């Protein structure tokens, strides 16, 4: 019939930014008014409706993960597999920004658990040019008693920032001189 399975099952490929924002806002409101378990089930249903909307998947995972940590939800371990799975799905995104966001979320998760070797794996999703990668690497080094390596990373990061600041100030000077 020339109908894709997604169309047949009424799946939408993606949502607009506005629709995603509305769903995230609704999730936040539900967390405040209905509680974690009810909201978690609602989020699962929404993600089943929009299984290809990576932005929604990542944002819902973040909001549930953050709320779980902030409010010290009891039995929160039972939600972790879902949340980690959602982050993992976004790691496969074609969108570099989303991949980096998911990697950052996973880095934070494993850092909080003091599983630094696992956290370090997610740095591979950051661009080599991304200063956050270097900062996070220095953090891992400092937490795993690799002090010399941590100093080196922090110093390189400072030097890079100094060079950038110097170039910007020089450009401002040249602009003012004109």
Short mmCIF file of C-alpha atoms in Angstrom, two decimals:
data_model
loop_
_atom_site.label_atom_id
_atom_site.label_comp_id
_atom_site.label_asym_id
_atom_site.label_seq_id
_atom_site.Cartn_x
_atom_site.Cartn_y
_atom_site.Cartn_z
CA UNK A 1 0.00 0.00 0.00
CA UNK A 2 3.09 2.25 -0.05
CA UNK A 3 2.56 3.19 3.61
CA UNK A 4 5.46 3.17 6.02
CA UNK A 5 5.11 1.43 9.35
CA UNK A 6 5.52 4.80 11.09
CA UNK A 7 2.60 6.25 9.14
CA UNK A 8 0.48 3.17 9.70
CA UNK A 9 1.07 3.32 13.45
CA UNK A 10 0.64 7.13 13.49
CA UNK A 11 4.22 7.85 14.52
CA UNK A 12 5.51 11.30 13.79
CA UNK A 13 9.11 11.57 12.64
CA UNK A 14 9.73 14.79 14.53
CA UNK A 15 7.97 17.49 16.43
CA UNK A 16 8.45 21.22 16.09
CA UNK A 17 10.51 23.04 18.70
CA UNK A 18 7.30 24.58 20.00
CA UNK A 19 5.62 21.17 20.37
CA UNK A 20 8.67 19.81 22.18
CA UNK A 21 8.71 22.80 24.52
CA UNK A 22 5.01 22.32 25.28
CA UNK A 23 5.53 18.63 26.11
CA UNK A 24 8.52 19.40 28.35
CA UNK A 25 6.47 22.10 30.09
CA UNK A 26 3.63 19.59 30.60
CA UNK A 27 6.08 17.06 32.04
CA UNK A 28 7.38 19.69 34.46
CA UNK A 29 3.83 20.60 35.52
CA UNK A 30 2.95 16.94 35.98
CA UNK A 31 6.03 16.40 38.15
CA UNK A 32 4.89 19.24 40.41
CA UNK A 33 1.24 18.21 40.57
CA UNK A 34 1.01 14.45 40.05
CA UNK A 35 4.28 12.99 41.23
CA UNK A 36 7.19 11.16 39.70
CA UNK A 37 5.72 7.73 38.89
CA UNK A 38 2.68 9.13 37.09
CA UNK A 39 4.80 11.59 35.13
CA UNK A 40 7.33 8.90 34.29
CA UNK A 41 4.58 6.70 32.80
CA UNK A 42 3.20 9.68 30.86
CA UNK A 43 6.68 10.43 29.47
CA UNK A 44 7.11 6.79 28.43
CA UNK A 45 3.82 6.98 26.51
CA UNK A 46 4.85 10.21 24.79
CA UNK A 47 8.21 8.76 23.79
CA UNK A 48 6.45 5.70 22.37
CA UNK A 49 4.27 8.07 20.32
CA UNK A 50 7.32 9.97 19.02
CA UNK A 51 10.13 7.38 18.98
CA UNK A 52 12.19 9.26 16.40
CA UNK A 53 12.15 12.68 18.05
CA UNK A 54 15.61 12.68 19.57
CA UNK A 55 15.31 16.20 20.99
CA UNK A 56 12.20 15.18 22.91
CA UNK A 57 13.83 11.96 24.12
CA UNK A 58 16.87 13.80 25.44
CA UNK A 59 14.92 16.61 27.08
CA UNK A 60 12.49 14.23 28.79
CA UNK A 61 15.37 12.12 30.05
CA UNK A 62 17.08 15.23 31.44
CA UNK A 63 13.99 16.54 33.20
CA UNK A 64 13.22 13.16 34.79
CA UNK A 65 16.85 12.59 35.74
CA UNK A 66 17.23 16.06 37.29
CA UNK A 67 13.96 15.85 39.19
CA UNK A 68 14.86 12.40 40.48
CA UNK A 69 18.15 13.75 41.85
CA UNK A 70 16.70 16.99 43.20
CA UNK A 71 13.83 15.38 45.08
CA UNK A 72 15.64 12.20 46.19
CA UNK A 73 12.96 9.96 44.71
CA UNK A 74 12.75 6.64 46.56
CA UNK A 75 13.49 3.54 44.48
CA UNK A 76 14.90 5.82 41.80
CA UNK A 77 17.17 3.01 40.58
CA UNK A 78 14.19 1.42 38.84
CA UNK A 79 14.01 4.45 36.53
CA UNK A 80 17.72 4.59 35.75
CA UNK A 81 17.71 1.93 33.03
CA UNK A 82 15.05 3.81 31.10
CA UNK A 83 16.76 7.17 31.49
CA UNK A 84 20.17 5.76 30.55
CA UNK A 85 18.58 3.98 27.60
CA UNK A 86 17.05 7.22 26.38
CA UNK A 87 20.39 8.98 26.65
CA UNK A 88 21.95 6.05 24.78
CA UNK A 89 19.43 6.36 21.95
CA UNK A 90 20.31 10.02 21.49
CA UNK A 91 24.03 9.14 21.37
CA UNK A 92 23.29 7.61 17.96
CA UNK A 93 21.79 10.83 16.62
CA UNK A 94 22.99 12.35 13.36
CA UNK A 95 22.80 15.73 15.10
CA UNK A 96 26.20 16.44 16.68
CA UNK A 97 24.74 18.85 19.22
CA UNK A 98 22.28 16.24 20.48
CA UNK A 99 24.99 13.56 20.62
CA UNK A 100 27.16 15.90 22.68
CA UNK A 101 24.25 16.74 25.00
CA UNK A 102 23.51 13.06 25.58
CA UNK A 103 27.21 12.33 26.15
CA UNK A 104 27.36 15.21 28.62
CA UNK A 105 24.36 13.82 30.49
CA UNK A 106 25.95 10.36 30.64
CA UNK A 107 29.28 11.87 31.69
CA UNK A 108 27.51 13.61 34.56
CA UNK A 109 25.64 10.45 35.56
CA UNK A 110 28.77 8.30 35.77
CA UNK A 111 30.78 11.09 37.42
CA UNK A 112 28.15 11.34 40.17
CA UNK A 113 28.44 7.58 40.63
CA UNK A 114 32.23 8.00 40.78
CA UNK A 115 32.57 5.59 37.85
CA UNK A 116 35.21 7.77 36.23
CA UNK A 117 36.44 5.24 33.70
CA UNK A 118 32.93 4.90 32.31
CA UNK A 119 32.42 8.68 32.40
CA UNK A 120 35.65 9.17 30.46
CA UNK A 121 34.33 7.01 27.60
CA UNK A 122 31.70 9.63 26.82
CA UNK A 123 34.33 12.30 26.19
CA UNK A 124 34.84 10.65 22.78
CA UNK A 125 31.51 12.16 21.72
CA UNK A 126 32.86 15.68 22.25
CA UNK A 127 34.72 17.38 19.43
CA UNK A 128 38.48 17.66 19.92
CA UNK A 129 38.05 21.44 19.59
CA UNK A 130 35.41 21.63 22.30
CA UNK A 131 36.99 23.16 25.43
CA UNK A 132 34.45 21.32 27.59
CA UNK A 133 36.07 18.05 26.57
CA UNK A 134 39.42 19.24 27.94
CA UNK A 135 37.83 20.56 31.14
CA UNK A 136 35.97 17.31 31.73
CA UNK A 137 39.11 15.31 30.99
CA UNK A 138 41.01 17.38 33.56
CA UNK A 139 38.23 16.70 36.07
CA UNK A 140 38.53 12.95 35.47
CA UNK A 141 42.30 13.15 35.84
CA UNK A 142 41.95 15.03 39.13
CA UNK A 143 39.44 12.50 40.49
CA UNK A 144 41.60 9.52 39.51
CA UNK A 145 44.81 10.81 41.10
CA UNK A 146 46.44 11.72 37.80
CA UNK A 147 47.40 15.16 39.04
CA UNK A 148 50.11 15.92 36.47
CA UNK A 149 47.74 15.15 33.61
CA UNK A 150 45.03 17.28 35.23
CA UNK A 151 47.41 20.24 35.56
CA UNK A 152 48.46 19.84 31.93
CA UNK A 153 44.85 19.84 30.70
CA UNK A 154 43.90 22.84 32.83
CA UNK A 155 47.00 24.75 31.71
CA UNK A 156 46.28 24.04 28.04
CA UNK A 157 42.71 25.18 28.57
CA UNK A 158 43.88 28.40 30.22
CA UNK A 159 46.40 29.02 27.46
CA UNK A 160 43.71 28.52 24.81
CA UNK A 161 41.37 30.89 26.62
CA UNK A 162 44.20 33.42 27.02
CA UNK A 163 44.95 33.27 23.29
CA UNK A 164 41.27 33.72 22.45
CA UNK A 165 40.91 36.65 24.85
CA UNK A 166 44.08 38.23 23.49
CA UNK A 167 42.81 37.93 19.90
CA UNK A 168 39.45 39.44 20.83
CA UNK A 169 41.08 42.33 22.67
CA UNK A 170 43.43 42.93 19.75
CA UNK A 171 40.49 42.91 17.34
CA UNK A 172 38.65 45.41 19.53
CA UNK A 173 41.76 47.61 19.59
CA UNK A 174 42.05 47.48 15.78
CA UNK A 175 38.36 48.27 15.43
CA UNK A 176 38.67 51.24 17.79
CA UNK A 177 41.78 52.44 15.94
CA UNK A 178 39.84 52.54 12.65
#
